[in-house]
GROMACS .gro file of C-alpha atoms in nm:
model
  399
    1UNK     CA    1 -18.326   9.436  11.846
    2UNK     CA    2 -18.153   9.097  11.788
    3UNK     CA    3 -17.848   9.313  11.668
    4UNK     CA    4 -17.846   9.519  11.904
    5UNK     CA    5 -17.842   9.277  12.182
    6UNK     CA    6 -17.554   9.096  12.030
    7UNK     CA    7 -17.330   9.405  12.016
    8UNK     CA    8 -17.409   9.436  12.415
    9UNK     CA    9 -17.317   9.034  12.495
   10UNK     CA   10 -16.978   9.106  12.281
   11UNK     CA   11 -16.883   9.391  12.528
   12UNK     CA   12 -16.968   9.279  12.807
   13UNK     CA   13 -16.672   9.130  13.099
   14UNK     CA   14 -16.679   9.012  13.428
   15UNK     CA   15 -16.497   9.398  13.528
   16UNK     CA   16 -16.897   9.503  13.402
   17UNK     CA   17 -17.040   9.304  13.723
   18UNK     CA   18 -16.827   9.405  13.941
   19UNK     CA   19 -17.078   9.671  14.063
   20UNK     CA   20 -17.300   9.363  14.184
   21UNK     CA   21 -16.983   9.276  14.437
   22UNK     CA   22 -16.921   8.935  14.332
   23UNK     CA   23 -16.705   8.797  14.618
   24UNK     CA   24 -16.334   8.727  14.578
   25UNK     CA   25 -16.434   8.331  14.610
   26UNK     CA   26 -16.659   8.312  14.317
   27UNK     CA   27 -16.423   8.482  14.071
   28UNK     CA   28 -16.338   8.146  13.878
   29UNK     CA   29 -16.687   8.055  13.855
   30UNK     CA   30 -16.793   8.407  13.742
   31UNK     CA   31 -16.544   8.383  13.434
   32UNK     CA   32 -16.724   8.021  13.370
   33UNK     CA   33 -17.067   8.164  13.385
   34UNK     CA   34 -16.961   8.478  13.129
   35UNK     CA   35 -16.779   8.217  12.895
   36UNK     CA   36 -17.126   8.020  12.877
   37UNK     CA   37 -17.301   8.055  12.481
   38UNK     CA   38 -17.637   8.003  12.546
   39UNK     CA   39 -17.614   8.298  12.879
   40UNK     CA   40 -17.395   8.569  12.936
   41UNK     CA   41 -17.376   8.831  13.227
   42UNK     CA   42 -17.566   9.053  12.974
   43UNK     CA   43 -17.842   8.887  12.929
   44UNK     CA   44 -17.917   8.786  13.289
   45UNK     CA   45 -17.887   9.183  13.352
   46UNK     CA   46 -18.151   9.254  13.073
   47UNK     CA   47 -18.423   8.963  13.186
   48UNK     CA   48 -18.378   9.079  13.515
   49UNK     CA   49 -18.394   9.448  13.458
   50UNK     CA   50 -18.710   9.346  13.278
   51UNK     CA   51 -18.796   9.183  13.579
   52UNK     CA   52 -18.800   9.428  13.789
   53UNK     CA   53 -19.062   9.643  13.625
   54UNK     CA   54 -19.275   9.339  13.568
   55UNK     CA   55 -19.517   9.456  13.896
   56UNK     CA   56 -19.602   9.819  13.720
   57UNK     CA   57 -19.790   9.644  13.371
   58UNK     CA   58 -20.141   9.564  13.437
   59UNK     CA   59 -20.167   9.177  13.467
   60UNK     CA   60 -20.361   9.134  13.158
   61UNK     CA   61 -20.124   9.338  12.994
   62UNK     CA   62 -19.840   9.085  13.082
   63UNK     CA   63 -20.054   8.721  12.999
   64UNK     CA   64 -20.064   8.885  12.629
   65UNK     CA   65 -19.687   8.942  12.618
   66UNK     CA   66 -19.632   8.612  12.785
   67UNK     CA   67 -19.768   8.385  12.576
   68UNK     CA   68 -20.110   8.529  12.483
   69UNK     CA   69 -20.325   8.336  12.813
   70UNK     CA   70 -20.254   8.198  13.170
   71UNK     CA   71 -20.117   7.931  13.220
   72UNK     CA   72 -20.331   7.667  13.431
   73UNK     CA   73 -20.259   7.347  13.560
   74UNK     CA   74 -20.627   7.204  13.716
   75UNK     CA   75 -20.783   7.466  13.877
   76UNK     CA   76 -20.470   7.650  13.965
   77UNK     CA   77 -20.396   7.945  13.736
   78UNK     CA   78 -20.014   8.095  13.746
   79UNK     CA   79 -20.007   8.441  13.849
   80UNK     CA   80 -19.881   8.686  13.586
   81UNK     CA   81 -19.588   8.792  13.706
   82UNK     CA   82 -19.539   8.417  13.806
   83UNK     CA   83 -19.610   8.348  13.404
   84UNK     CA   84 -19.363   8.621  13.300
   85UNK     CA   85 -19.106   8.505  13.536
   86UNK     CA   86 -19.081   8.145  13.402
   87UNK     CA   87 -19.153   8.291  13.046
   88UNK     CA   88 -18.810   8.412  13.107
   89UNK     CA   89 -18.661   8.121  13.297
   90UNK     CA   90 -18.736   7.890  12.986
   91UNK     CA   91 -18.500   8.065  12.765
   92UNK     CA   92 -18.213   8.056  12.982
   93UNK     CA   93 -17.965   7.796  13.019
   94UNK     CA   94 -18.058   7.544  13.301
   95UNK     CA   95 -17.891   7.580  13.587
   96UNK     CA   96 -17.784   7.247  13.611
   97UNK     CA   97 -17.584   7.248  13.299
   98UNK     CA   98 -17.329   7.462  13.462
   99UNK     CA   99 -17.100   7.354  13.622
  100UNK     CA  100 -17.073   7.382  14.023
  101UNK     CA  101 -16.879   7.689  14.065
  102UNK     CA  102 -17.039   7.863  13.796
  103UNK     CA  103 -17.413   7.699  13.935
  104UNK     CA  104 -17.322   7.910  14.291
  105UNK     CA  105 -17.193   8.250  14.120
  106UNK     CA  106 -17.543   8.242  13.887
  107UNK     CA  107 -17.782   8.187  14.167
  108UNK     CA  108 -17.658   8.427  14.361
  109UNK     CA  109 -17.621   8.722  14.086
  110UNK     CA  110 -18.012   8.610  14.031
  111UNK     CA  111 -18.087   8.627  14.368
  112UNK     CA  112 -17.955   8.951  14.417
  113UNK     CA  113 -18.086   9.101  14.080
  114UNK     CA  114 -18.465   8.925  14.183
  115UNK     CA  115 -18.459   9.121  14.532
  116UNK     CA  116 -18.495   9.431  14.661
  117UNK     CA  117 -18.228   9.695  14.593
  118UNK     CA  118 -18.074   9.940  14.852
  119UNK     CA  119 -17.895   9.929  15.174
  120UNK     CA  120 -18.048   9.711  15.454
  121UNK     CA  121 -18.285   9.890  15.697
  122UNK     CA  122 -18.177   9.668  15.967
  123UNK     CA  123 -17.874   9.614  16.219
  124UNK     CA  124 -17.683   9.330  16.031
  125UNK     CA  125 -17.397   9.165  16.270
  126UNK     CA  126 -17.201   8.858  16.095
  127UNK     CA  127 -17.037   8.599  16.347
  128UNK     CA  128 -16.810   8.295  16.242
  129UNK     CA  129 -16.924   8.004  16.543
  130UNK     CA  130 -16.750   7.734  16.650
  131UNK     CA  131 -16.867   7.383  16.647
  132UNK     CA  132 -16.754   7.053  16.725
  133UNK     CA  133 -16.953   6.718  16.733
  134UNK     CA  134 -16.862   6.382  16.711
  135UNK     CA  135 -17.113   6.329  16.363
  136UNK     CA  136 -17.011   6.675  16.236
  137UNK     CA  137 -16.654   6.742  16.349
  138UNK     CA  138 -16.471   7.008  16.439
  139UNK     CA  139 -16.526   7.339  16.204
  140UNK     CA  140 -16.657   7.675  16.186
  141UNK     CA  141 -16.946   7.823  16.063
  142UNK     CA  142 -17.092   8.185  15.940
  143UNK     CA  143 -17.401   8.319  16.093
  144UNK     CA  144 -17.599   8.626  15.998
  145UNK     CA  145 -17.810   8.803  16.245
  146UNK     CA  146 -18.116   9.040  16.165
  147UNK     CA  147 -18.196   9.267  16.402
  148UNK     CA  148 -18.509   9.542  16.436
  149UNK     CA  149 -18.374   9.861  16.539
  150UNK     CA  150 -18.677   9.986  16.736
  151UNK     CA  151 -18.836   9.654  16.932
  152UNK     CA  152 -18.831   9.524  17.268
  153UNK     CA  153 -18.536   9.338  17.423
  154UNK     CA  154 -18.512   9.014  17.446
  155UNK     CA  155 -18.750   8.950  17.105
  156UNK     CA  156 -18.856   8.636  16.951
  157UNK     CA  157 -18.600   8.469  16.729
  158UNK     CA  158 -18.663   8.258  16.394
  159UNK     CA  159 -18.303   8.042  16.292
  160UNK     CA  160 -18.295   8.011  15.940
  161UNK     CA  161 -18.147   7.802  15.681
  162UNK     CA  162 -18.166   7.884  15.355
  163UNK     CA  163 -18.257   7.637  15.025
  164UNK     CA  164 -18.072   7.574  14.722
  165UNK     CA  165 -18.099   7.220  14.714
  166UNK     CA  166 -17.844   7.151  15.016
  167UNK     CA  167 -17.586   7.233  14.709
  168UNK     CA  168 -17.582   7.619  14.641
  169UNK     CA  169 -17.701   7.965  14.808
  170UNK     CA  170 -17.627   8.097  15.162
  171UNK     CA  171 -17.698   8.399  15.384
  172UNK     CA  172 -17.604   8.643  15.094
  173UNK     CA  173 -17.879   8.450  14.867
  174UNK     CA  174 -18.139   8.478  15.109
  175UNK     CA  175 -18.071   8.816  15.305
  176UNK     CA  176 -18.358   9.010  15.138
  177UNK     CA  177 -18.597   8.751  15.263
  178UNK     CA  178 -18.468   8.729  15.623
  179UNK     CA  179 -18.486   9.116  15.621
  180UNK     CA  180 -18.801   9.112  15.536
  181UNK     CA  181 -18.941   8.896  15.773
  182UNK     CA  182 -18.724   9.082  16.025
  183UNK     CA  183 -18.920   9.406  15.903
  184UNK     CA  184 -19.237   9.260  15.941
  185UNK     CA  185 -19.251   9.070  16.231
  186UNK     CA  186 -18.972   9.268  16.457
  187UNK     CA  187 -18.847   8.929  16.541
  188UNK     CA  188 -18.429   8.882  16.529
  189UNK     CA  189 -18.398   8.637  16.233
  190UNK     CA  190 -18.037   8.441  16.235
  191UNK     CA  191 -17.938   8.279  15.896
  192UNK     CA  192 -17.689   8.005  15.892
  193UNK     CA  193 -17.422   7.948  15.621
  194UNK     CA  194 -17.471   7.549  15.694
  195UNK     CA  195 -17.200   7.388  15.463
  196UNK     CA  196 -17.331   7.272  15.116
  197UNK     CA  197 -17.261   6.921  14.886
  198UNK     CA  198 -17.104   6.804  14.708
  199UNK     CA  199 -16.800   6.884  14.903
  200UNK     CA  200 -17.008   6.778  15.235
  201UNK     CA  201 -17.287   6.564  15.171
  202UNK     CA  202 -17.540   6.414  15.376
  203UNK     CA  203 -17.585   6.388  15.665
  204UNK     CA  204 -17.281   6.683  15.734
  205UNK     CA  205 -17.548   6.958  15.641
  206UNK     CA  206 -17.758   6.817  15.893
  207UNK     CA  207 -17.533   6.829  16.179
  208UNK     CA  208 -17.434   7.148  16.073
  209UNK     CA  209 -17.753   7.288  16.126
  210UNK     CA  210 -17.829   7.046  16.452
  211UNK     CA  211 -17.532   7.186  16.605
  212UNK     CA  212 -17.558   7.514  16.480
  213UNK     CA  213 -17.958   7.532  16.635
  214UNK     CA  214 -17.852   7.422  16.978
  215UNK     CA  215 -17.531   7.695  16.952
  216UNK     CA  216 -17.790   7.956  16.888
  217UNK     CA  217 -18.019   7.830  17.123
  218UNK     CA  218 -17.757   7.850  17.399
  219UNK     CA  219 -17.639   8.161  17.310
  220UNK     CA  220 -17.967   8.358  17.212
  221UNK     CA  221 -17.976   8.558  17.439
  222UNK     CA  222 -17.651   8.752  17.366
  223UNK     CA  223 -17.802   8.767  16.985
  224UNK     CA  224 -18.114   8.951  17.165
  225UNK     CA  225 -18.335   8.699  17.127
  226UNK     CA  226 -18.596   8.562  17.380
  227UNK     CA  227 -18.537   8.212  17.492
  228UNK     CA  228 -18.894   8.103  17.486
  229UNK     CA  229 -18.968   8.160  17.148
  230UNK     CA  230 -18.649   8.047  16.947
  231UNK     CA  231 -18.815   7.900  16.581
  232UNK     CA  232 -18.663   7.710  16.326
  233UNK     CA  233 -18.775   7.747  15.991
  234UNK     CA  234 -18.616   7.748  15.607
  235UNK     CA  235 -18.759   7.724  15.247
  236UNK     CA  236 -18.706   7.412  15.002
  237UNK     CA  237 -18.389   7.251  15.147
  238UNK     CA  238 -18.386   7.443  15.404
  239UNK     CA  239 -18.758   7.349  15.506
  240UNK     CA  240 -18.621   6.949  15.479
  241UNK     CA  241 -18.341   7.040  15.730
  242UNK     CA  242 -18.583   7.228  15.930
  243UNK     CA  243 -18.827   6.952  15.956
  244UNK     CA  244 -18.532   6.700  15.999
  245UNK     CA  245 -18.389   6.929  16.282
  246UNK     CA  246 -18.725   6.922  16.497
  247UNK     CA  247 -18.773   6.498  16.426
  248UNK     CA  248 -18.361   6.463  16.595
  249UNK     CA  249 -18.484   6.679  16.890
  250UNK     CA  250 -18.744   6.438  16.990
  251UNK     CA  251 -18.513   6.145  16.872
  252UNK     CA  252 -18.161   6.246  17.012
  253UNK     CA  253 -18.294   6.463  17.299
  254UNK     CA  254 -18.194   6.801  17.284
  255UNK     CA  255 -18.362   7.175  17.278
  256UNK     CA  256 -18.679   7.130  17.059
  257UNK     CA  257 -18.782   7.421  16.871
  258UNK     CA  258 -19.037   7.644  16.996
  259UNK     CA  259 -19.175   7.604  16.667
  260UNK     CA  260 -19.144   7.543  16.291
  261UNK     CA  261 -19.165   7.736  15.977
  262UNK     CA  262 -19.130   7.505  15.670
  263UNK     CA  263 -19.184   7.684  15.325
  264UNK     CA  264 -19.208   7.493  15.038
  265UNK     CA  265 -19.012   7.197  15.223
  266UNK     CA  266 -18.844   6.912  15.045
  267UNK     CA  267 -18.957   6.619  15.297
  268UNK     CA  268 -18.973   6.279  15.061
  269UNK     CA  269 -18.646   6.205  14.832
  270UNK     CA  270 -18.821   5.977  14.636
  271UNK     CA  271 -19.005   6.241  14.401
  272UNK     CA  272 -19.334   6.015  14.395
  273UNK     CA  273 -19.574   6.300  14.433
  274UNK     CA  274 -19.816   6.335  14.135
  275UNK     CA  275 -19.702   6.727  14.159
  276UNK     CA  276 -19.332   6.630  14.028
  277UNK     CA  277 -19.485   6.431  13.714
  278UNK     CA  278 -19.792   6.740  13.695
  279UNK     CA  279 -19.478   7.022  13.623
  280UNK     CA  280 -19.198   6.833  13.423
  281UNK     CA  281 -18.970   7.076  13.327
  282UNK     CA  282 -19.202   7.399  13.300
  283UNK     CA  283 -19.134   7.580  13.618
  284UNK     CA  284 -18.824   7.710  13.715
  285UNK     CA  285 -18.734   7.408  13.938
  286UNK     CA  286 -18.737   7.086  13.734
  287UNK     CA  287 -18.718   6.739  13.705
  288UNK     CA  288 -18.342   6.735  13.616
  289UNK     CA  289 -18.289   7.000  13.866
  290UNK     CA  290 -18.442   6.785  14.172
  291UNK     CA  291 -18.222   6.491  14.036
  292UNK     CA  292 -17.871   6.681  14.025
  293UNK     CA  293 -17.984   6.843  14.387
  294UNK     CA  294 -18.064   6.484  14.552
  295UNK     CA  295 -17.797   6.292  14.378
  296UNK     CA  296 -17.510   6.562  14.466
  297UNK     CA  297 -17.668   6.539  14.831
  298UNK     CA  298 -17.718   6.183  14.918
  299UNK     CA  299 -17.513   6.046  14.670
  300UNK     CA  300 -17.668   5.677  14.694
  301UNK     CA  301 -17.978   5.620  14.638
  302UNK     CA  302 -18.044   5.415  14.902
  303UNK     CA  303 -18.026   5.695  15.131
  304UNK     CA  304 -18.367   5.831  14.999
  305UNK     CA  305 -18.585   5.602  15.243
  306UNK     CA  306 -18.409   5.721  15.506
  307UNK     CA  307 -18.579   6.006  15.770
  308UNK     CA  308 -18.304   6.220  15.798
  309UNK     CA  309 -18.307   6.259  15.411
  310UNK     CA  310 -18.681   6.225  15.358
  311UNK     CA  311 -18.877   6.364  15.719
  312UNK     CA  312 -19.217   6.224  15.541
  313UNK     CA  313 -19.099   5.863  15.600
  314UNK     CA  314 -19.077   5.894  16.013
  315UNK     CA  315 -19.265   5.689  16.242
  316UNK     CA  316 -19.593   5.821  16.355
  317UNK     CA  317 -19.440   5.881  16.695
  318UNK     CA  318 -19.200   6.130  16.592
  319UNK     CA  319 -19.470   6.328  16.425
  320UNK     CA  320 -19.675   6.307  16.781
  321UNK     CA  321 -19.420   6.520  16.911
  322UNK     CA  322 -19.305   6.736  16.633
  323UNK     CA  323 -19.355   7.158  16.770
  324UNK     CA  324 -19.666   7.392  16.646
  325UNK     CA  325 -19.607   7.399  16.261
  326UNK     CA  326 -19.628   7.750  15.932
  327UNK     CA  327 -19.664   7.497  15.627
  328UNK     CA  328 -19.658   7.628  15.299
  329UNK     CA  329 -19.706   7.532  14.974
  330UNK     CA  330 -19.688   7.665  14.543
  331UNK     CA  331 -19.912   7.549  14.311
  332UNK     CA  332 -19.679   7.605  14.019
  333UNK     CA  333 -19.435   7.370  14.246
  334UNK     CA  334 -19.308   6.983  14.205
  335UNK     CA  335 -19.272   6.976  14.567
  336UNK     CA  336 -19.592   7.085  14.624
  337UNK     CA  337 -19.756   6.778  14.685
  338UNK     CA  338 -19.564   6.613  14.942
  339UNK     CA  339 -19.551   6.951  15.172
  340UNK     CA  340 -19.873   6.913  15.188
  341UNK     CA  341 -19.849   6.585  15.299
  342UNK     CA  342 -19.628   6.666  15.549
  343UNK     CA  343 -19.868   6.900  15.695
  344UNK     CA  344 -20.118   6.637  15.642
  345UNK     CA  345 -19.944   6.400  15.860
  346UNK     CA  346 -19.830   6.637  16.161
  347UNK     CA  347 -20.190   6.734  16.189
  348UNK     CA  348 -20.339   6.354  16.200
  349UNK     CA  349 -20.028   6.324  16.449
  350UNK     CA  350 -20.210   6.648  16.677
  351UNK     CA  351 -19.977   6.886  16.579
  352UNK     CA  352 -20.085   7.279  16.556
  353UNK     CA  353 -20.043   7.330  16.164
  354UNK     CA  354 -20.146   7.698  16.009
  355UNK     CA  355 -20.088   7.533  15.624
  356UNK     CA  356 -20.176   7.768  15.318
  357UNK     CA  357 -20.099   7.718  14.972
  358UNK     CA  358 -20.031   8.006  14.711
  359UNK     CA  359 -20.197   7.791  14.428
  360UNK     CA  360 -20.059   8.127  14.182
  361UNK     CA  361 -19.697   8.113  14.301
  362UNK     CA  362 -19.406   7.911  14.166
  363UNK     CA  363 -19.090   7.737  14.354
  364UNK     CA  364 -18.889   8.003  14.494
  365UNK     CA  365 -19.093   8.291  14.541
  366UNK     CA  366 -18.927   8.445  14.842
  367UNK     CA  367 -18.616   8.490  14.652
  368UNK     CA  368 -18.846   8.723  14.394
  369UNK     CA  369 -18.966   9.020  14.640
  370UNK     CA  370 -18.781   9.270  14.399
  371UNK     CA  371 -18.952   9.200  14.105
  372UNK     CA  372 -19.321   9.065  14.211
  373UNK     CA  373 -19.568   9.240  14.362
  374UNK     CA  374 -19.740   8.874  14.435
  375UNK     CA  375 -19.447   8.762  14.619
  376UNK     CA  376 -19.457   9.068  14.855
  377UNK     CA  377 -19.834   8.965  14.900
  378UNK     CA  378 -19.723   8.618  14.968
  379UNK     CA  379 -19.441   8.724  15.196
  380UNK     CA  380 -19.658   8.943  15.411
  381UNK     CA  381 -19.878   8.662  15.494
  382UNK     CA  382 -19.612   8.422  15.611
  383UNK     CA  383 -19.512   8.732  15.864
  384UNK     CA  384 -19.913   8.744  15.977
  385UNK     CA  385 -19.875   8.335  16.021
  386UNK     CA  386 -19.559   8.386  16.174
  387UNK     CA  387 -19.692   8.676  16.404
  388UNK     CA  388 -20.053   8.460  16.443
  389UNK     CA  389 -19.770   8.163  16.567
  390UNK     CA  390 -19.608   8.349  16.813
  391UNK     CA  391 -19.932   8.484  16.988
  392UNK     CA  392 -20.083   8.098  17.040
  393UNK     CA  393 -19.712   8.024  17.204
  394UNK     CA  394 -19.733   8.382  17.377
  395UNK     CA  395 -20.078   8.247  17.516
  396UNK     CA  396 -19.980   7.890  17.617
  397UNK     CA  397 -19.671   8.018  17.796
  398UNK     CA  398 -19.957   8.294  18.020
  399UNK     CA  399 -20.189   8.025  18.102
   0.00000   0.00000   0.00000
């Protein structure tokens, strides 16, 4: 097997991806990724094709292949395709020993080989906006709009902004989520291409998505969406500018989300949490990971105590009037802890919170709905909290 695996990663080029439609942009960092020893283009086409097949093998089936038992932290067990996924993830080179360019081009070839394959069932329109503020200047930005075919006019809207540690992914990395939730919900769902560091650090991705929010918000009704119930929401980085978008409506004044949808949130820079010592390096977003992400972002140290880095650390008030809250949580997940503080916190504030925490699932699971039968679970019960959300604002606006 060994040599026959070698004789594949010696034939393999970049002109063999192109079928995944690599953009023009990422070209450079494509030939980086390919030139890597440790991971070629071949082998992240064989672990994923093995991926993808991982939901037909009877879970007991796949803890003997992976390792002989679950895995278990406490009383949380990893689920088995969760298990085989990191199984895999472990004998790859980390992510953060590539360099940038090459960092983007492999997250979003994963991304795309870990979702679901085919054409989109969905109307997708793509729009370049303009913005100009005084704390984020004058520039342009891409948004991507996901639209049910067959549902009422104006419909609900969720504006979402992807993770990737404020450094890598975008709308392409995260379409097969937002379509999903789309599908699910028959809401519009608008993804923003919110400008990454280390090119534009802190706080620029932040006004990006301020900015971009009350642009969408303005304007939602030309995107089809219903004025009254315009949501924010975002996983892992994008959660943290979520949560940090909803605190600078109550501080700064403008439109405040009709609600918020925070999955896995980053929301305290200081990685303090007992969860971030609990995983170490283990699963799939680690320790050295978290460090490159924050340090690329902020890019002083200092600026970890700050709110608009680390939404945990606001003032009581803020959290008083933060919007109706969809919390959740991985147990396999360093950031686990301090979401659920966060949740913690806008409930002792009186904030509506629905929190729930997959204690099977690992960091990143929305990005996995291709090859994991337990993320689709997971995935359809975000939509029934999202749904559940919009019926509570549905009845406060009739009463």
């Amino acid at each position: 097997m060994s040599i026959f695996t070698n004789q594949i990663l010696r034939r393999i080029t970049v002109a063999d991806l192109q079928k995944f439609k690599i953009g023009k942009f990422e070209r450079k960092g494509l030939e980086t990724l390919l030139s890597s020893k440790r991971v070629t283009g071949a082998r992240l086409w064989m672990e994923h094709q093995f991926l993808a097949q991982v939901n037909r093998l009877p879970h007991a089936m796949l803890y003997r292949l992976m390792g002989g038992r679950p895995e278990t932290l406490g009383t949380r067990t990893l689920g088995a395709e969760m298990q085989a996924i990191a199984f895999t993830s472990r004998r790859m080179k980390p992510f953060h020993e590539y360099p940038k360019d090459a960092m983007r081009v492999r997250y979003q070839y994963v991304s795309r080989m870990m979702g679901r394959q085919g054409p989109p069932a969905l109307q997708v329109r793509r729009k370049r906006i303009h913005l100009n503020s005084v704390a984020g200047g004058d520039r342009w930005l891409q948004i991507r709009t996901y639209t049910p075919a067959q549902t009422r006019l104006p419909r609900p809207m969720l504006v979402y902004f992807h993770g990737g540690g404020w450094c890598i992914g975008g709308a392409d990395t995260h379409e097969d989520f937002c379509l999903y939730i789309a599908e699910r919900t028959n809401m519009a769902v608008v993804s923003v291409d919110y400008r990454l560091a280390p090119e534009h650090p802190y706080p620029l991705p932040v006004e990006d998505v301020i900015d971009a929010w009350q642009w969408i918000a303005e304007h939602a009704a030309m995107l089809g969406g219903d004025e009254r119930y315009l949501l924010v929401g975002g996983d892992s980085a994008g959660g943290n500018l979520s949560a940090v978008l909803c605190q600078q409506a109550y501080l700064r004044g403008f439109r405040m989300p009709a609600g918020q949808v925070l999955l896995y949130p980053s929301t305290d820079m200081r990685c303090q949490h007992a969860s971030h010592q609990e995983m170490g390096d283990d699963y799939l977003l680690t320790g050295k990971w978290i460090h490159w992400f924050i340090t690329s972002y902020l890019q002083s140290n200092q600026k970890r105590v700050e709110p608009q880095a680390s939404p945990l650390l606001a003032d009581f008030e803020v959290f008083r009037h933060q919007p109706p809250a969809i919390v959740v949580t991985c147990g396999f997940d360093p950031l686990r802890d301090e979401g659920e503080e966060y949740a913690e916190k806008l409930s002792a504030a009186g904030v509506s919170v629905d929190y729930h925490e997959f204690s099977h699932l690992l960091h990143g699971f929305i990005g996995m709905l291709g090859v994991s039968g337990q993320a689709i679970s997971a995935a359809n019960t975000i939509s029934a909290q999202i749904l559940g959300l919009l019926a509570r604002l549905e009845g406060i606006q009739n009463s």
